[in-house]
Amino acid sequence: MKQIKILFLYMSFLMLGLSSCQDSVTVVDTNVELDKRNWSYTEKIRIPVKIESTDIPYNLYLNLRHTADYKYSNIFILIHIIGPDGKKSTERKEFKLALPDGEWLGSGSGNTYSYQISFKENYKFPVKGTYIFELEQNMRDNPLDHVSDAGIRVVKAL
């Protein structure tokens, strides 16, 4: 019985220690839930990201979740980046979501598949400040069904 108490205390301290650690590499990792799992052209996902250094390279990722009922093997997204100076850049990106045989590439949990797909590596922001990332679905369907949420992840490249 004493060993169980010691093991419980050890595990409690371990969990407390792990939960208090902060990830100093991740700048932002967020998703925005889409109403009724439908993504309309007019529904741009806006995510602010504060960049404190122009000397550090960053890796940028698309976060995406969809259900097994999503009917395409890919998704096209317009990625707008609005800088602190108001300058806007836009890129149209295609993200592959499934293999030719229909097997999803994302990690599955129940009926939902999750992705973190790189779209820029070792990117250096030109100026310090808050950037606004806008994600806009760019598929033929409007609204695009069975997409539950989308977002971005920005991490310091080490």
PDB file of C-alpha atoms in Angstrom:
ATOM      1  CA  MET A   1       0.000   0.000   0.000  1.00  0.00           C
ATOM      2  CA  LYS A   2       2.883   2.327   0.825  1.00  0.00           C
ATOM      3  CA  GLN A   3       4.415   1.715  -2.629  1.00  0.00           C
ATOM      4  CA  ILE A   4       1.148   2.750  -4.300  1.00  0.00           C
ATOM      5  CA  LYS A   5       1.104   6.034  -2.340  1.00  0.00           C
ATOM      6  CA  ILE A   6       4.723   6.742  -3.281  1.00  0.00           C
ATOM      7  CA  LEU A   7       4.000   5.936  -6.933  1.00  0.00           C
ATOM      8  CA  PHE A   8       0.924   8.198  -6.846  1.00  0.00           C
ATOM      9  CA  LEU A   9       2.936  11.080  -5.343  1.00  0.00           C
ATOM     10  CA  TYR A  10       5.709  10.588  -7.896  1.00  0.00           C
ATOM     11  CA  MET A  11       3.239  10.598 -10.797  1.00  0.00           C
ATOM     12  CA  SER A  12       1.482  13.686  -9.379  1.00  0.00           C
ATOM     13  CA  PHE A  13       4.748  15.621  -9.170  1.00  0.00           C
ATOM     14  CA  LEU A  14       5.752  14.480 -12.643  1.00  0.00           C
ATOM     15  CA  MET A  15       2.444  15.644 -14.143  1.00  0.00           C
ATOM     16  CA  LEU A  16       2.658  18.960 -12.285  1.00  0.00           C
ATOM     17  CA  GLY A  17       6.208  19.478 -13.556  1.00  0.00           C
ATOM     18  CA  LEU A  18       5.280  18.672 -17.146  1.00  0.00           C
ATOM     19  CA  SER A  19       2.209  20.905 -17.102  1.00  0.00           C
ATOM     20  CA  SER A  20       4.221  23.881 -15.864  1.00  0.00           C
ATOM     21  CA  CYS A  21       6.739  23.672 -18.732  1.00  0.00           C
ATOM     22  CA  GLN A  22       6.289  26.296 -21.400  1.00  0.00           C
ATOM     23  CA  ASP A  23       7.132  25.751 -25.037  1.00  0.00           C
ATOM     24  CA  SER A  24       9.535  28.581 -25.884  1.00  0.00           C
ATOM     25  CA  VAL A  25       9.654  27.552 -29.554  1.00  0.00           C
ATOM     26  CA  THR A  26       5.937  27.866 -30.403  1.00  0.00           C
ATOM     27  CA  VAL A  27       4.776  31.422 -31.113  1.00  0.00           C
ATOM     28  CA  VAL A  28       1.160  30.477 -31.872  1.00  0.00           C
ATOM     29  CA  ASP A  29      -0.758  27.230 -32.388  1.00  0.00           C
ATOM     30  CA  THR A  30      -4.446  27.891 -32.740  1.00  0.00           C
ATOM     31  CA  ASN A  31      -7.552  26.668 -34.524  1.00  0.00           C
ATOM     32  CA  VAL A  32     -10.856  28.393 -35.226  1.00  0.00           C
ATOM     33  CA  GLU A  33     -13.964  26.240 -35.195  1.00  0.00           C
ATOM     34  CA  LEU A  34     -16.196  26.547 -38.254  1.00  0.00           C
ATOM     35  CA  ASP A  35     -19.940  26.820 -37.728  1.00  0.00           C
ATOM     36  CA  LYS A  36     -21.797  23.624 -38.706  1.00  0.00           C
ATOM     37  CA  ARG A  37     -18.568  22.221 -40.236  1.00  0.00           C
ATOM     38  CA  ASN A  38     -19.094  24.419 -43.299  1.00  0.00           C
ATOM     39  CA  TRP A  39     -16.469  26.846 -44.573  1.00  0.00           C
ATOM     40  CA  SER A  40     -17.851  29.641 -46.742  1.00  0.00           C
ATOM     41  CA  TYR A  41     -15.796  31.855 -49.057  1.00  0.00           C
ATOM     42  CA  THR A  42     -16.818  34.848 -46.975  1.00  0.00           C
ATOM     43  CA  GLU A  43     -15.654  33.288 -43.712  1.00  0.00           C
ATOM     44  CA  LYS A  44     -11.977  34.210 -43.503  1.00  0.00           C
ATOM     45  CA  ILE A  45     -10.190  32.896 -40.462  1.00  0.00           C
ATOM     46  CA  ARG A  46      -8.110  35.710 -38.921  1.00  0.00           C
ATOM     47  CA  ILE A  47      -5.279  34.940 -36.546  1.00  0.00           C
ATOM     48  CA  PRO A  48      -2.934  37.587 -35.104  1.00  0.00           C
ATOM     49  CA  VAL A  49       0.702  36.607 -34.560  1.00  0.00           C
ATOM     50  CA  LYS A  50       3.156  38.816 -32.691  1.00  0.00           C
ATOM     51  CA  ILE A  51       6.687  38.602 -34.097  1.00  0.00           C
ATOM     52  CA  GLU A  52       9.390  39.979 -31.825  1.00  0.00           C
ATOM     53  CA  SER A  53      12.491  39.259 -33.916  1.00  0.00           C
ATOM     54  CA  THR A  54      13.314  39.528 -37.601  1.00  0.00           C
ATOM     55  CA  ASP A  55      16.579  37.611 -37.096  1.00  0.00           C
ATOM     56  CA  ILE A  56      14.924  34.294 -36.214  1.00  0.00           C
ATOM     57  CA  PRO A  57      13.599  32.011 -38.971  1.00  0.00           C
ATOM     58  CA  TYR A  58      10.135  30.517 -38.446  1.00  0.00           C
ATOM     59  CA  ASN A  59       8.295  27.473 -39.745  1.00  0.00           C
ATOM     60  CA  LEU A  60       4.627  28.046 -40.631  1.00  0.00           C
ATOM     61  CA  TYR A  61       1.982  25.318 -40.666  1.00  0.00           C
ATOM     62  CA  LEU A  62      -1.661  24.997 -41.633  1.00  0.00           C
ATOM     63  CA  ASN A  63      -3.804  23.359 -38.952  1.00  0.00           C
ATOM     64  CA  LEU A  64      -6.858  21.631 -40.401  1.00  0.00           C
ATOM     65  CA  ARG A  65      -9.527  19.218 -39.209  1.00  0.00           C
ATOM     66  CA  HIS A  66     -12.202  17.550 -41.294  1.00  0.00           C
ATOM     67  CA  THR A  67     -14.588  14.635 -40.957  1.00  0.00           C
ATOM     68  CA  ALA A  68     -14.376  11.342 -42.839  1.00  0.00           C
ATOM     69  CA  ASP A  69     -17.243  12.635 -45.020  1.00  0.00           C
ATOM     70  CA  TYR A  70     -15.020  15.299 -46.641  1.00  0.00           C
ATOM     71  CA  LYS A  71     -15.267  14.441 -50.340  1.00  0.00           C
ATOM     72  CA  TYR A  72     -11.921  15.624 -51.706  1.00  0.00           C
ATOM     73  CA  SER A  73      -8.340  14.370 -51.372  1.00  0.00           C
ATOM     74  CA  ASN A  74      -6.979  17.911 -51.207  1.00  0.00           C
ATOM     75  CA  ILE A  75      -7.864  21.465 -50.273  1.00  0.00           C
ATOM     76  CA  PHE A  76      -6.885  24.805 -51.824  1.00  0.00           C
ATOM     77  CA  ILE A  77      -6.480  27.702 -49.418  1.00  0.00           C
ATOM     78  CA  LEU A  78      -5.625  31.359 -49.951  1.00  0.00           C
ATOM     79  CA  ILE A  79      -3.189  32.426 -47.257  1.00  0.00           C
ATOM     80  CA  HIS A  80      -3.153  36.195 -46.760  1.00  0.00           C
ATOM     81  CA  ILE A  81      -0.451  37.692 -44.535  1.00  0.00           C
ATOM     82  CA  ILE A  82      -1.013  41.299 -43.493  1.00  0.00           C
ATOM     83  CA  GLY A  83       2.074  42.883 -41.970  1.00  0.00           C
ATOM     84  CA  PRO A  84       2.258  45.489 -39.196  1.00  0.00           C
ATOM     85  CA  ASP A  85       2.904  48.059 -41.937  1.00  0.00           C
ATOM     86  CA  GLY A  86      -0.373  47.094 -43.696  1.00  0.00           C
ATOM     87  CA  LYS A  87       1.322  45.364 -46.618  1.00  0.00           C
ATOM     88  CA  LYS A  88      -0.554  42.263 -47.734  1.00  0.00           C
ATOM     89  CA  SER A  89       0.766  39.181 -49.487  1.00  0.00           C
ATOM     90  CA  THR A  90      -1.389  36.323 -50.759  1.00  0.00           C
ATOM     91  CA  GLU A  91      -0.472  32.791 -51.777  1.00  0.00           C
ATOM     92  CA  ARG A  92      -2.741  30.054 -53.079  1.00  0.00           C
ATOM     93  CA  LYS A  93      -1.658  26.701 -51.670  1.00  0.00           C
ATOM     94  CA  GLU A  94      -2.834  23.169 -52.343  1.00  0.00           C
ATOM     95  CA  PHE A  95      -2.637  20.776 -49.413  1.00  0.00           C
ATOM     96  CA  LYS A  96      -2.813  17.031 -50.046  1.00  0.00           C
ATOM     97  CA  LEU A  97      -5.086  15.295 -47.533  1.00  0.00           C
ATOM     98  CA  ALA A  98      -5.343  11.710 -48.828  1.00  0.00           C
ATOM     99  CA  LEU A  99      -3.475   9.091 -50.816  1.00  0.00           C
ATOM    100  CA  PRO A 100      -4.764   8.052 -54.273  1.00  0.00           C
ATOM    101  CA  ASP A 101      -6.479   5.028 -52.682  1.00  0.00           C
ATOM    102  CA  GLY A 102      -8.483   7.345 -50.395  1.00  0.00           C
ATOM    103  CA  GLU A 103      -6.531   6.754 -47.183  1.00  0.00           C
ATOM    104  CA  TRP A 104      -6.433   9.964 -45.137  1.00  0.00           C
ATOM    105  CA  LEU A 105      -2.968  11.344 -44.367  1.00  0.00           C
ATOM    106  CA  GLY A 106      -4.038  13.091 -41.166  1.00  0.00           C
ATOM    107  CA  SER A 107      -4.109  11.602 -37.710  1.00  0.00           C
ATOM    108  CA  GLY A 108      -7.550  10.182 -36.984  1.00  0.00           C
ATOM    109  CA  SER A 109      -9.641  10.275 -33.865  1.00  0.00           C
ATOM    110  CA  GLY A 110     -13.109   8.848 -34.328  1.00  0.00           C
ATOM    111  CA  ASN A 111     -14.600  10.473 -37.421  1.00  0.00           C
ATOM    112  CA  THR A 112     -12.186  13.461 -37.409  1.00  0.00           C
ATOM    113  CA  TYR A 113      -8.811  13.810 -39.129  1.00  0.00           C
ATOM    114  CA  SER A 114      -6.232  16.398 -38.052  1.00  0.00           C
ATOM    115  CA  TYR A 115      -3.316  17.889 -39.987  1.00  0.00           C
ATOM    116  CA  GLN A 116      -0.388  20.222 -39.397  1.00  0.00           C
ATOM    117  CA  ILE A 117       1.007  20.808 -42.867  1.00  0.00           C
ATOM    118  CA  SER A 118       4.042  23.000 -43.517  1.00  0.00           C
ATOM    119  CA  PHE A 119       3.601  25.907 -45.934  1.00  0.00           C
ATOM    120  CA  LYS A 120       6.744  27.975 -45.224  1.00  0.00           C
ATOM    121  CA  GLU A 121      10.084  26.832 -43.821  1.00  0.00           C
ATOM    122  CA  ASN A 122      12.830  29.028 -42.378  1.00  0.00           C
ATOM    123  CA  TYR A 123      10.768  32.133 -43.125  1.00  0.00           C
ATOM    124  CA  LYS A 124      12.049  35.448 -41.778  1.00  0.00           C
ATOM    125  CA  PHE A 125       9.450  38.124 -41.179  1.00  0.00           C
ATOM    126  CA  PRO A 126      10.577  41.465 -42.657  1.00  0.00           C
ATOM    127  CA  VAL A 127       9.594  43.676 -39.684  1.00  0.00           C
ATOM    128  CA  LYS A 128       8.697  43.247 -36.008  1.00  0.00           C
ATOM    129  CA  GLY A 129       5.104  43.573 -34.927  1.00  0.00           C
ATOM    130  CA  THR A 130       1.731  41.882 -35.185  1.00  0.00           C
ATOM    131  CA  TYR A 131       0.926  40.049 -38.396  1.00  0.00           C
ATOM    132  CA  ILE A 132      -2.591  38.976 -39.304  1.00  0.00           C
ATOM    133  CA  PHE A 133      -2.918  35.605 -41.024  1.00  0.00           C
ATOM    134  CA  GLU A 134      -6.137  35.154 -42.986  1.00  0.00           C
ATOM    135  CA  LEU A 135      -7.115  31.714 -44.233  1.00  0.00           C
ATOM    136  CA  GLU A 136      -9.707  31.537 -47.005  1.00  0.00           C
ATOM    137  CA  GLN A 137     -10.964  28.304 -48.538  1.00  0.00           C
ATOM    138  CA  ASN A 138     -10.545  28.334 -52.323  1.00  0.00           C
ATOM    139  CA  MET A 139     -12.384  25.246 -53.513  1.00  0.00           C
ATOM    140  CA  ARG A 140     -15.293  25.089 -55.980  1.00  0.00           C
ATOM    141  CA  ASP A 141     -17.856  24.238 -53.303  1.00  0.00           C
ATOM    142  CA  ASN A 142     -19.365  27.078 -51.315  1.00  0.00           C
ATOM    143  CA  PRO A 143     -19.725  26.356 -48.509  1.00  0.00           C
ATOM    144  CA  LEU A 144     -17.148  23.624 -48.255  1.00  0.00           C
ATOM    145  CA  ASP A 145     -18.741  20.874 -46.168  1.00  0.00           C
ATOM    146  CA  HIS A 146     -17.207  18.699 -43.439  1.00  0.00           C
ATOM    147  CA  VAL A 147     -14.310  20.997 -42.484  1.00  0.00           C
ATOM    148  CA  SER A 148     -14.588  21.449 -38.728  1.00  0.00           C
ATOM    149  CA  ASP A 149     -11.784  23.951 -38.058  1.00  0.00           C
ATOM    150  CA  ALA A 150      -8.659  25.556 -39.442  1.00  0.00           C
ATOM    151  CA  GLY A 151      -5.805  27.581 -38.052  1.00  0.00           C
ATOM    152  CA  ILE A 152      -2.064  28.105 -38.065  1.00  0.00           C
ATOM    153  CA  ARG A 153       0.997  27.148 -36.121  1.00  0.00           C
ATOM    154  CA  VAL A 154       4.107  29.336 -36.071  1.00  0.00           C
ATOM    155  CA  VAL A 155       7.272  27.939 -34.483  1.00  0.00           C
ATOM    156  CA  LYS A 156      10.829  29.172 -34.280  1.00  0.00           C
ATOM    157  CA  ALA A 157      13.045  27.136 -36.601  1.00  0.00           C
ATOM    158  CA  LEU A 158      15.970  25.799 -34.628  1.00  0.00           C
TER     159      LEU A 158
END
